[in-house]
PDB file of C-alpha atoms in Angstrom:
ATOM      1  CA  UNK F  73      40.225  42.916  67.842  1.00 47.00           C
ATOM      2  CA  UNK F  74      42.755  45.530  66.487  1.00 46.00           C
ATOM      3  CA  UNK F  75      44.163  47.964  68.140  1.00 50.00           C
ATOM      4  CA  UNK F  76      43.623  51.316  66.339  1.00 46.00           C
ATOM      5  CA  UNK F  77      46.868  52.975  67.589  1.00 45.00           C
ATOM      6  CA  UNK F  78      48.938  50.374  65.635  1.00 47.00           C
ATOM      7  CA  UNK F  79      49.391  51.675  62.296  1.00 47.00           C
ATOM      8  CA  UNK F  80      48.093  48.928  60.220  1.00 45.00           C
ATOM      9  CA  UNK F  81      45.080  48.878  62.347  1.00 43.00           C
ATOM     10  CA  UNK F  82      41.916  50.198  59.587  1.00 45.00           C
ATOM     11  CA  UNK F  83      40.837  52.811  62.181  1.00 45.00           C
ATOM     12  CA  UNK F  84      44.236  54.355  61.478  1.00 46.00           C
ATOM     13  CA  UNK F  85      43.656  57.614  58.807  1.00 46.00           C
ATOM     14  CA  UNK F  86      46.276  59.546  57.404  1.00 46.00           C
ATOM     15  CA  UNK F  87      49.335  61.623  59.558  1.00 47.00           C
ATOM     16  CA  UNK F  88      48.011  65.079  60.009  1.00 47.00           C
ATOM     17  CA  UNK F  89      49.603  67.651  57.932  1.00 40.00           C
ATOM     18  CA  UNK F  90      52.480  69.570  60.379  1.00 47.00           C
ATOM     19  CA  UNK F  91      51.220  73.215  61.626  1.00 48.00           C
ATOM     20  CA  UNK F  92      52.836  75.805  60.115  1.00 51.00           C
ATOM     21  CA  UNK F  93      55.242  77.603  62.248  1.00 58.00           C
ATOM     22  CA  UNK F  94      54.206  80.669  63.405  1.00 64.00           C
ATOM     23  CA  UNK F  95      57.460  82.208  64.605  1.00 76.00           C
ATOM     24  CA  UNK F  96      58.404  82.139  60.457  1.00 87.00           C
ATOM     25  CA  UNK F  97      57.813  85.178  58.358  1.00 92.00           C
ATOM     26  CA  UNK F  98      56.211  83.745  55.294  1.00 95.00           C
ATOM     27  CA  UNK F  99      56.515  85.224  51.725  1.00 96.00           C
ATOM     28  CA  UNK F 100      55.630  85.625  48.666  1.00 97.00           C
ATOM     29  CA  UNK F 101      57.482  86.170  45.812  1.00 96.00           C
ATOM     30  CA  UNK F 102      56.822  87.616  42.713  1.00 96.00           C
ATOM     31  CA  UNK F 103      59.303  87.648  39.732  1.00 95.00           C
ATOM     32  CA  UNK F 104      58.644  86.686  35.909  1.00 93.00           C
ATOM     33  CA  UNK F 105      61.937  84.746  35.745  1.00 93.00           C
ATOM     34  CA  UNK F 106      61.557  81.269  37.380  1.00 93.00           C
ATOM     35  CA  UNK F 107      65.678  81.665  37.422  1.00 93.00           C
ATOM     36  CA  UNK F 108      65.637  84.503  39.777  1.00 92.00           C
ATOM     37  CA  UNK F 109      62.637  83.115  41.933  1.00 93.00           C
ATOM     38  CA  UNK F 110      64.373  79.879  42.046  1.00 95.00           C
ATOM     39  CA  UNK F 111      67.670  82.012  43.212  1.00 94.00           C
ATOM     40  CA  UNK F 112      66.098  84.452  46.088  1.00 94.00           C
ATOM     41  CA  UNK F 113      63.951  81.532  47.421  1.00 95.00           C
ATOM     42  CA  UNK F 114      67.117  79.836  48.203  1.00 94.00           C
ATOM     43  CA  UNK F 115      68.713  83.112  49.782  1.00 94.00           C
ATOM     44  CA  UNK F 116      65.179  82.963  51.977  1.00 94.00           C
ATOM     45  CA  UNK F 117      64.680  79.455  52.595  1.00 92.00           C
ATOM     46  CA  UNK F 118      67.889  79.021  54.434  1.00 93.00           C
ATOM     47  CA  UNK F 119      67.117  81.603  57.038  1.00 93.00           C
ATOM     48  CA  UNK F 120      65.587  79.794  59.939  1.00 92.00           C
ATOM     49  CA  UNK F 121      62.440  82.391  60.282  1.00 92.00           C
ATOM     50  CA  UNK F 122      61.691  82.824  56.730  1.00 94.00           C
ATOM     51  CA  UNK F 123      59.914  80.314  54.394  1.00 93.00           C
ATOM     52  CA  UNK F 124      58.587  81.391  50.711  1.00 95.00           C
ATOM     53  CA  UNK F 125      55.265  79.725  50.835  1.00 95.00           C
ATOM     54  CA  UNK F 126      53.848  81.538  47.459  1.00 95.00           C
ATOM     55  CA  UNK F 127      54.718  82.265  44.159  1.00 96.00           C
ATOM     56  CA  UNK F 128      54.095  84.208  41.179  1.00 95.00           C
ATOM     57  CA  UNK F 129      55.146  85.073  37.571  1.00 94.00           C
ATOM     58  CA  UNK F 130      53.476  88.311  37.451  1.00 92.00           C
ATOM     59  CA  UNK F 131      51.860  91.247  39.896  1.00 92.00           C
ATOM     60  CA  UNK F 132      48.466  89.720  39.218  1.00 92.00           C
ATOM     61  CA  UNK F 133      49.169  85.962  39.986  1.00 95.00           C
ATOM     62  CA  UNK F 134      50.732  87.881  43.179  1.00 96.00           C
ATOM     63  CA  UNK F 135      47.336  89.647  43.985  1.00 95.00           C
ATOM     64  CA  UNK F 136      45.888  86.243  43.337  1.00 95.00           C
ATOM     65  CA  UNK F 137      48.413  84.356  45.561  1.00 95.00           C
ATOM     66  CA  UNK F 138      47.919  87.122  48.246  1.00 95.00           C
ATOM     67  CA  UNK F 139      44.224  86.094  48.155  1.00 94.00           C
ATOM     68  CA  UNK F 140      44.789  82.506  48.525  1.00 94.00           C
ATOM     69  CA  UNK F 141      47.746  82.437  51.016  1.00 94.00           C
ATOM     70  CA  UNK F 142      48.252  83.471  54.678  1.00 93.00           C
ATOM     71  CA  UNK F 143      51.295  85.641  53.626  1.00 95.00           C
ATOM     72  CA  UNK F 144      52.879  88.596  56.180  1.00 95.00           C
ATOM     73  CA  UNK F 145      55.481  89.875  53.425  1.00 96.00           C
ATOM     74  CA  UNK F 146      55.343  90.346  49.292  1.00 97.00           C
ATOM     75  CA  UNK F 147      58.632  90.479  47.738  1.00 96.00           C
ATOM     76  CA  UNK F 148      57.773  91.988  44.290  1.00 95.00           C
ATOM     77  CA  UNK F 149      59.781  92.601  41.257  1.00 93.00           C
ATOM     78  CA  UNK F 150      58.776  96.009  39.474  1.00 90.00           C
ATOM     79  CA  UNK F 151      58.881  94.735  36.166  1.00 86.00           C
ATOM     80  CA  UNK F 152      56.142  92.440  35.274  1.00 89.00           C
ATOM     81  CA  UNK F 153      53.823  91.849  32.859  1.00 85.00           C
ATOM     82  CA  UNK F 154      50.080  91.845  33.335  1.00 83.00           C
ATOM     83  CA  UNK F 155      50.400  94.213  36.225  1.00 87.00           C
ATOM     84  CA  UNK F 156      53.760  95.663  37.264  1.00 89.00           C
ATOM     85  CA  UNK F 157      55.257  95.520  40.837  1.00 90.00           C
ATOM     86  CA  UNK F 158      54.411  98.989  41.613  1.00 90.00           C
ATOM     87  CA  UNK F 159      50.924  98.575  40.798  1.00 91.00           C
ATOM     88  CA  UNK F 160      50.613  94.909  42.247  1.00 93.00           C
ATOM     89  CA  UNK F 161      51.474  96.353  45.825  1.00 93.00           C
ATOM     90  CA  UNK F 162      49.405  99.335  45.306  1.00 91.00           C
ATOM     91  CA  UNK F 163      46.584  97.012  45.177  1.00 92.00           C
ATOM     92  CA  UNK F 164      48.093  94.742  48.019  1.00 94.00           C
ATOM     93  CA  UNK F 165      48.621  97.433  50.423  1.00 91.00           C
ATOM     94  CA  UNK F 166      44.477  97.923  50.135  1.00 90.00           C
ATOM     95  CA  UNK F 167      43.610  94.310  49.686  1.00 91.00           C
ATOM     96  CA  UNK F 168      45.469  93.425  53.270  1.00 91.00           C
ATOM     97  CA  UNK F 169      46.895  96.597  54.835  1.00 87.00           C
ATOM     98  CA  UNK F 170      48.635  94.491  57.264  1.00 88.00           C
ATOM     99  CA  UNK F 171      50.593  92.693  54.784  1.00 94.00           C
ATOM    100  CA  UNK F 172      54.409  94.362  54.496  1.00 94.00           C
ATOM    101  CA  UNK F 173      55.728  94.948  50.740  1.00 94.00           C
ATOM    102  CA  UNK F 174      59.607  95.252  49.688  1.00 94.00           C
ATOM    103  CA  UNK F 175      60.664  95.639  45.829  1.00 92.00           C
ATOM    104  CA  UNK F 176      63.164  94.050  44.711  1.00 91.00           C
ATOM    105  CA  UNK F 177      64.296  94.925  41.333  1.00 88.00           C
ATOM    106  CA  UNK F 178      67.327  95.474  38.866  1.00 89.00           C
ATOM    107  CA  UNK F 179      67.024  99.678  38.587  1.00 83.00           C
ATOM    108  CA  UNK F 180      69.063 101.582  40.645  1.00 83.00           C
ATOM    109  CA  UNK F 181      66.753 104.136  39.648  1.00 78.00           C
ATOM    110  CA  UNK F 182      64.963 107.171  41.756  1.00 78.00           C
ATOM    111  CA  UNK F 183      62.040 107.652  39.703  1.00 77.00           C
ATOM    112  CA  UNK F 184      61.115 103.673  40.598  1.00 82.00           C
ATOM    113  CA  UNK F 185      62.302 104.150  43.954  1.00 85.00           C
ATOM    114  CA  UNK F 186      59.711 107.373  44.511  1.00 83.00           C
ATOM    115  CA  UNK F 187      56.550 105.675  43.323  1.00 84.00           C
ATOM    116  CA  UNK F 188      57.888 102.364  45.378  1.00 87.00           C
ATOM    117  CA  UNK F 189      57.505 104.221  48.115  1.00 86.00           C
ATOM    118  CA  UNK F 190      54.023 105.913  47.292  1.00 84.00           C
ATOM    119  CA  UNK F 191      53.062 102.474  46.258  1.00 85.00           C
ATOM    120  CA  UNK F 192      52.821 101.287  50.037  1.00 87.00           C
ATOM    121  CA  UNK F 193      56.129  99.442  49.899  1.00 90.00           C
ATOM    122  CA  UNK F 194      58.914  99.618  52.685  1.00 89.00           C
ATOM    123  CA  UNK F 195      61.928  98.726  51.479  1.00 88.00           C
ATOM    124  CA  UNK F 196      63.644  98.701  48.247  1.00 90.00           C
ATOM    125  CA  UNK F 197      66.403  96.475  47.280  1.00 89.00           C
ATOM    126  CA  UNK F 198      68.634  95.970  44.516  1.00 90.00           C
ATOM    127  CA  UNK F 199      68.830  92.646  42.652  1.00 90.00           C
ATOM    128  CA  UNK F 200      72.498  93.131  42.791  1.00 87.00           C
ATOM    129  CA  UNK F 201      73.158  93.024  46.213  1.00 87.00           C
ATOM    130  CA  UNK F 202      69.877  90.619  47.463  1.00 86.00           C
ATOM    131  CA  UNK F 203      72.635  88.114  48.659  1.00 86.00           C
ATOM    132  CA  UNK F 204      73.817  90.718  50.976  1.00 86.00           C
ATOM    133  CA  UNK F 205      70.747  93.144  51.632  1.00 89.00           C
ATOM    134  CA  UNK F 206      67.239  91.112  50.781  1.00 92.00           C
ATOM    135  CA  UNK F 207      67.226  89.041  54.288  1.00 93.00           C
ATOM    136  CA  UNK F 208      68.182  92.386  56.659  1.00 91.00           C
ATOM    137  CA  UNK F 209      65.330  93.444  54.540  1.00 92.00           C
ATOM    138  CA  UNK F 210      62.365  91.582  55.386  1.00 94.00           C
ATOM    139  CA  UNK F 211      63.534  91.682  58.725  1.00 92.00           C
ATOM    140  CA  UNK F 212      63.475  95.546  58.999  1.00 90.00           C
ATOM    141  CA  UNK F 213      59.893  95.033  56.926  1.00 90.00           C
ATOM    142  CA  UNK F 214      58.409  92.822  59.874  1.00 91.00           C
ATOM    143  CA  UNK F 215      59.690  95.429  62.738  1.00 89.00           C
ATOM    144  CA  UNK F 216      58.408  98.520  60.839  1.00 86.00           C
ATOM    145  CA  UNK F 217      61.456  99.730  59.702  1.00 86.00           C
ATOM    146  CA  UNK F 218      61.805 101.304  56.378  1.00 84.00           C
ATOM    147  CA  UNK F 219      64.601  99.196  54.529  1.00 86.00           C
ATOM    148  CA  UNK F 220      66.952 101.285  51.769  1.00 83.00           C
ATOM    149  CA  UNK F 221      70.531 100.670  49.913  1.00 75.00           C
ATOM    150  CA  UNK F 222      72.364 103.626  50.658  1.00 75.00           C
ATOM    151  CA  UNK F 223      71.934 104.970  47.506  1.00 73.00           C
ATOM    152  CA  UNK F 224      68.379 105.008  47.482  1.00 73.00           C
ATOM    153  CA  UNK F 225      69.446 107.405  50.961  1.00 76.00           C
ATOM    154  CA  UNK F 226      71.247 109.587  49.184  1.00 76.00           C
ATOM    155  CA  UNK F 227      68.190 109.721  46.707  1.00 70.00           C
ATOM    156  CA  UNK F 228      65.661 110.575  49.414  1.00 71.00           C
ATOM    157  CA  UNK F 229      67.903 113.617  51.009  1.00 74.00           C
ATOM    158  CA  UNK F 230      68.430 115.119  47.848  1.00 74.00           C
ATOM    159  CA  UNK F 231      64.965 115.278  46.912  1.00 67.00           C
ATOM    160  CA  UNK F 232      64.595 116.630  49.874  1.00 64.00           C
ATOM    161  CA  UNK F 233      66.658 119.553  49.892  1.00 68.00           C
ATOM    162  CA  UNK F 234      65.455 120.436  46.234  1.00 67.00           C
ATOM    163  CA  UNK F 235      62.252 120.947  47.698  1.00 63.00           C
ATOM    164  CA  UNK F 236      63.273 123.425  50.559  1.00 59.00           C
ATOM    165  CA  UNK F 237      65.729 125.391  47.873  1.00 64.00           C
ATOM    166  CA  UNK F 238      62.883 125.857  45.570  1.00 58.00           C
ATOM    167  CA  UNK F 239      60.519 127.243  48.366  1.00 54.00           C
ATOM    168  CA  UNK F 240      57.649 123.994  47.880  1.00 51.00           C
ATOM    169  CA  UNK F 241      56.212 123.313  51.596  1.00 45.00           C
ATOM    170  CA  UNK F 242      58.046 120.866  53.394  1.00 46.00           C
ATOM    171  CA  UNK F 243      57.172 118.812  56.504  1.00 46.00           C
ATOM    172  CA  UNK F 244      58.012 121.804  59.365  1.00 50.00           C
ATOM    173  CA  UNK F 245      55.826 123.673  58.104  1.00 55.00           C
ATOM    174  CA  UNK F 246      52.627 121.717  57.372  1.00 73.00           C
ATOM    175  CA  UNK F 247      51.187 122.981  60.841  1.00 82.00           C
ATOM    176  CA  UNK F 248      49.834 126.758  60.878  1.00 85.00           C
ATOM    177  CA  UNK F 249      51.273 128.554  64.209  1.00 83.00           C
ATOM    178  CA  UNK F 250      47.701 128.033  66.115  1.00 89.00           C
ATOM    179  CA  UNK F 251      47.824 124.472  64.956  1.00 89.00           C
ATOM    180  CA  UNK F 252      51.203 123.835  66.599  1.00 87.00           C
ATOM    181  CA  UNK F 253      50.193 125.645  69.677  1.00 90.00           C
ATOM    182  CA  UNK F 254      47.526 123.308  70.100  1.00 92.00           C
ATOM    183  CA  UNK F 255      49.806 120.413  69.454  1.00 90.00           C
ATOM    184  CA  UNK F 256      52.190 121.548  71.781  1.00 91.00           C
ATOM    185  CA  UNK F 257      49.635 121.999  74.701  1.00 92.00           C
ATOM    186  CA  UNK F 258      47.837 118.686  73.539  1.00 91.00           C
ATOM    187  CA  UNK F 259      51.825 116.822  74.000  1.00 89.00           C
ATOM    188  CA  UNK F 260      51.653 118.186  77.306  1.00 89.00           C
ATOM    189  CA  UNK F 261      48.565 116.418  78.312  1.00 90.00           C
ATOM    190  CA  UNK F 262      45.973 119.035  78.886  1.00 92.00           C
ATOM    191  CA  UNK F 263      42.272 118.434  78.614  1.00 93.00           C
ATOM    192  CA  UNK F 264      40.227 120.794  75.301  1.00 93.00           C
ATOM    193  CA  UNK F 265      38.453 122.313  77.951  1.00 94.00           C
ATOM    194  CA  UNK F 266      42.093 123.934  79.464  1.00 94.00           C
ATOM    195  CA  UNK F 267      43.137 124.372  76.043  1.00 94.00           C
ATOM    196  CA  UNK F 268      40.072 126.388  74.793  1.00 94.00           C
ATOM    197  CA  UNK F 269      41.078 128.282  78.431  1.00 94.00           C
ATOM    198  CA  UNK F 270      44.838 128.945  77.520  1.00 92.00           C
ATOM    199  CA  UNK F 271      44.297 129.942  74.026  1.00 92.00           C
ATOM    200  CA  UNK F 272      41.021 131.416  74.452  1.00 94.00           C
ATOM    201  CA  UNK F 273      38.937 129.826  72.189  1.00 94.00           C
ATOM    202  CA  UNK F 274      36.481 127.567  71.936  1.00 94.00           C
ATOM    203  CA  UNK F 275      36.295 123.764  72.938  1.00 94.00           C
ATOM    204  CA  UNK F 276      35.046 123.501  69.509  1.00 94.00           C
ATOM    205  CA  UNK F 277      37.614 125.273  67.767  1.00 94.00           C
ATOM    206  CA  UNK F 278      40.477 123.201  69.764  1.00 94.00           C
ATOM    207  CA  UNK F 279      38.408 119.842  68.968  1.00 93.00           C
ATOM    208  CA  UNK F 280      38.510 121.055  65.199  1.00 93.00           C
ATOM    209  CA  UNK F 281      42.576 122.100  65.142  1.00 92.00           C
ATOM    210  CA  UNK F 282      42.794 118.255  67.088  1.00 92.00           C
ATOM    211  CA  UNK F 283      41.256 116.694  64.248  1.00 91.00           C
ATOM    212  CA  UNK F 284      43.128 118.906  61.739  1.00 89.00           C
ATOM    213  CA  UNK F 285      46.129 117.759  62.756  1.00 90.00           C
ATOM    214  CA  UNK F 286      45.547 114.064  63.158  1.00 89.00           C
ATOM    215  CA  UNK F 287      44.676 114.434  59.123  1.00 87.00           C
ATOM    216  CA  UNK F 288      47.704 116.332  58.154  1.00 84.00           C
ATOM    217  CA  UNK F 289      50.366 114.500  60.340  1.00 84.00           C
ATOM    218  CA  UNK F 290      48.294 111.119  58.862  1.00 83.00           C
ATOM    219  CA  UNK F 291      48.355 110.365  63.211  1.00 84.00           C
ATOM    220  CA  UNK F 292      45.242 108.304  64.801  1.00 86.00           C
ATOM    221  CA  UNK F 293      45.465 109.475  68.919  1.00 87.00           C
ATOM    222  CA  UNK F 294      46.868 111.917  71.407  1.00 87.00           C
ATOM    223  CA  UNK F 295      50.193 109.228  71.635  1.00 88.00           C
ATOM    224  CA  UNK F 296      50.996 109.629  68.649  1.00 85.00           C
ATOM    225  CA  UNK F 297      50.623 113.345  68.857  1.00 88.00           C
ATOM    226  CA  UNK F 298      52.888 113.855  71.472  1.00 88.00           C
ATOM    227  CA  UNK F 299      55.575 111.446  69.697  1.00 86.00           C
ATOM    228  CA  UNK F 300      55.347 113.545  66.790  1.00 83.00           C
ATOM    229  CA  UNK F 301      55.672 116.669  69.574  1.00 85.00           C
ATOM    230  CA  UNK F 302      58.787 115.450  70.877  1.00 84.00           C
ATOM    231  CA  UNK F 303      60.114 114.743  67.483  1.00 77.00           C
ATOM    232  CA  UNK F 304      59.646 118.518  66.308  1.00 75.00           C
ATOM    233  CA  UNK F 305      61.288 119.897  69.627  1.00 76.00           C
ATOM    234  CA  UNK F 306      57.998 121.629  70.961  1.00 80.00           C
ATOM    235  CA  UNK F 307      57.921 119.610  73.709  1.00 81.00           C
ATOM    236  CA  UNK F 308      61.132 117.821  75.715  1.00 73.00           C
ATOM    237  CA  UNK F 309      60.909 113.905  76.254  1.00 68.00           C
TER     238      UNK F 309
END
């Protein structure tokens, strides 16, 4: 009688396929040159917790891949055909909100890098420097952490200061005075019922400035809240 550990024996079936690794960030990449795939999926592939394990020509082959793979990261170029990279990860940051987005791309350009941003994705990084930049980058994507060349930097400040020189509403003062008040004694961990006390108002009307300012500051709890707090010096850490 055969033994069915032996590998001849005909019990035998076929090695299972390995597990995938879970401690490995895997990608997908999206570029409509195969040269330029075949390029950054070597830069990728070497790193020991990155694997590419998807592939597309085009943003909607990507939102197709997406669909089909277990992916945690989309590496997209912004010029595509069929749908473009900014328009591939606007509809990948609402097919899998979880999933992180970078955009790698050839234009060193702010306009791109603006509605990159507004797009959903958190990093942007220049085909020119991926050798150097693109593997700190899906790193920083995977803790959280917004990923931009130094340009791109530059970029974002002096956007910013436009906006305060030409009077348009910037993010200190979003809050009306009553709203930060609230904030400040929410921070500080008092109850709406000592709020509505200190303020004299209503419960109510401190519940309703709570959920006003959740919506504006885009925040989901009273944590967050008092980071935010902390963060705009009404409150010390």
């Amino acid at each position: 009688m055969s033994d069915p550990s032996l590998p001849g024996s005909p019990a035998s079936g076929p090695a299972p396929a390995p597990a995938a690794d879970p401690s490995r960030i895997r990608i997908l990449l999206a570029d409509d040159h195969a040269l330029v795939r075949r390029g950054v999926r070597l830069i990728l592939d070497r790193e020991p917790d990155l694997e590419v394990v998807a592939e597309a020509g085009d943003g909607a082959e990507a939102i197709d891949m997406a669909r089909a793979h277990a992916v945690d990261l989309a590496v997209l170029d912004i010029a595509m055909p069929r749908l473009t990279g900014l328009q591939a990860a606007r509809e990948l940051a609402a097919l899998k909100p979880g999933l992180r987005i970078l955009m790698l791309t050839m234009h060193d350009n702010e306009q791109y890098l603006f509605q990159a941003l507004k797009s959903g994705a958190c990093g942007y990084v220049l085909k020119s420097v991926a050798d150097r930049d693109l593997v700190a980058a899906c790193r920083a994507a995977m803790r959280d952490e917004p990923f931009l060349y130094p340009g791109a930097v530059t970029a974002l400040i002096r956007n910013f200061l436009d906006r305060v020189r030409h009077g348009e509403e910037s993010a200190d003062h979003i809050l009306t005075p009553r709203e930060e008040e609230v904030l400040k004694l929410v921070a500080e961990g008092h109850s709406s019922k000592e709020i509505a006390e200190i303020l004299f108002i209503s419960i109510k009307t401190v519940q309703r400035h709570r959920a006003n300012l959740l919506q504006k500051l885009g925040l989901r709890d009273r944590l967050e809240l008092t980071r935010y707090a902390i963060r705009a010096g009404l409150i010390e850490p």
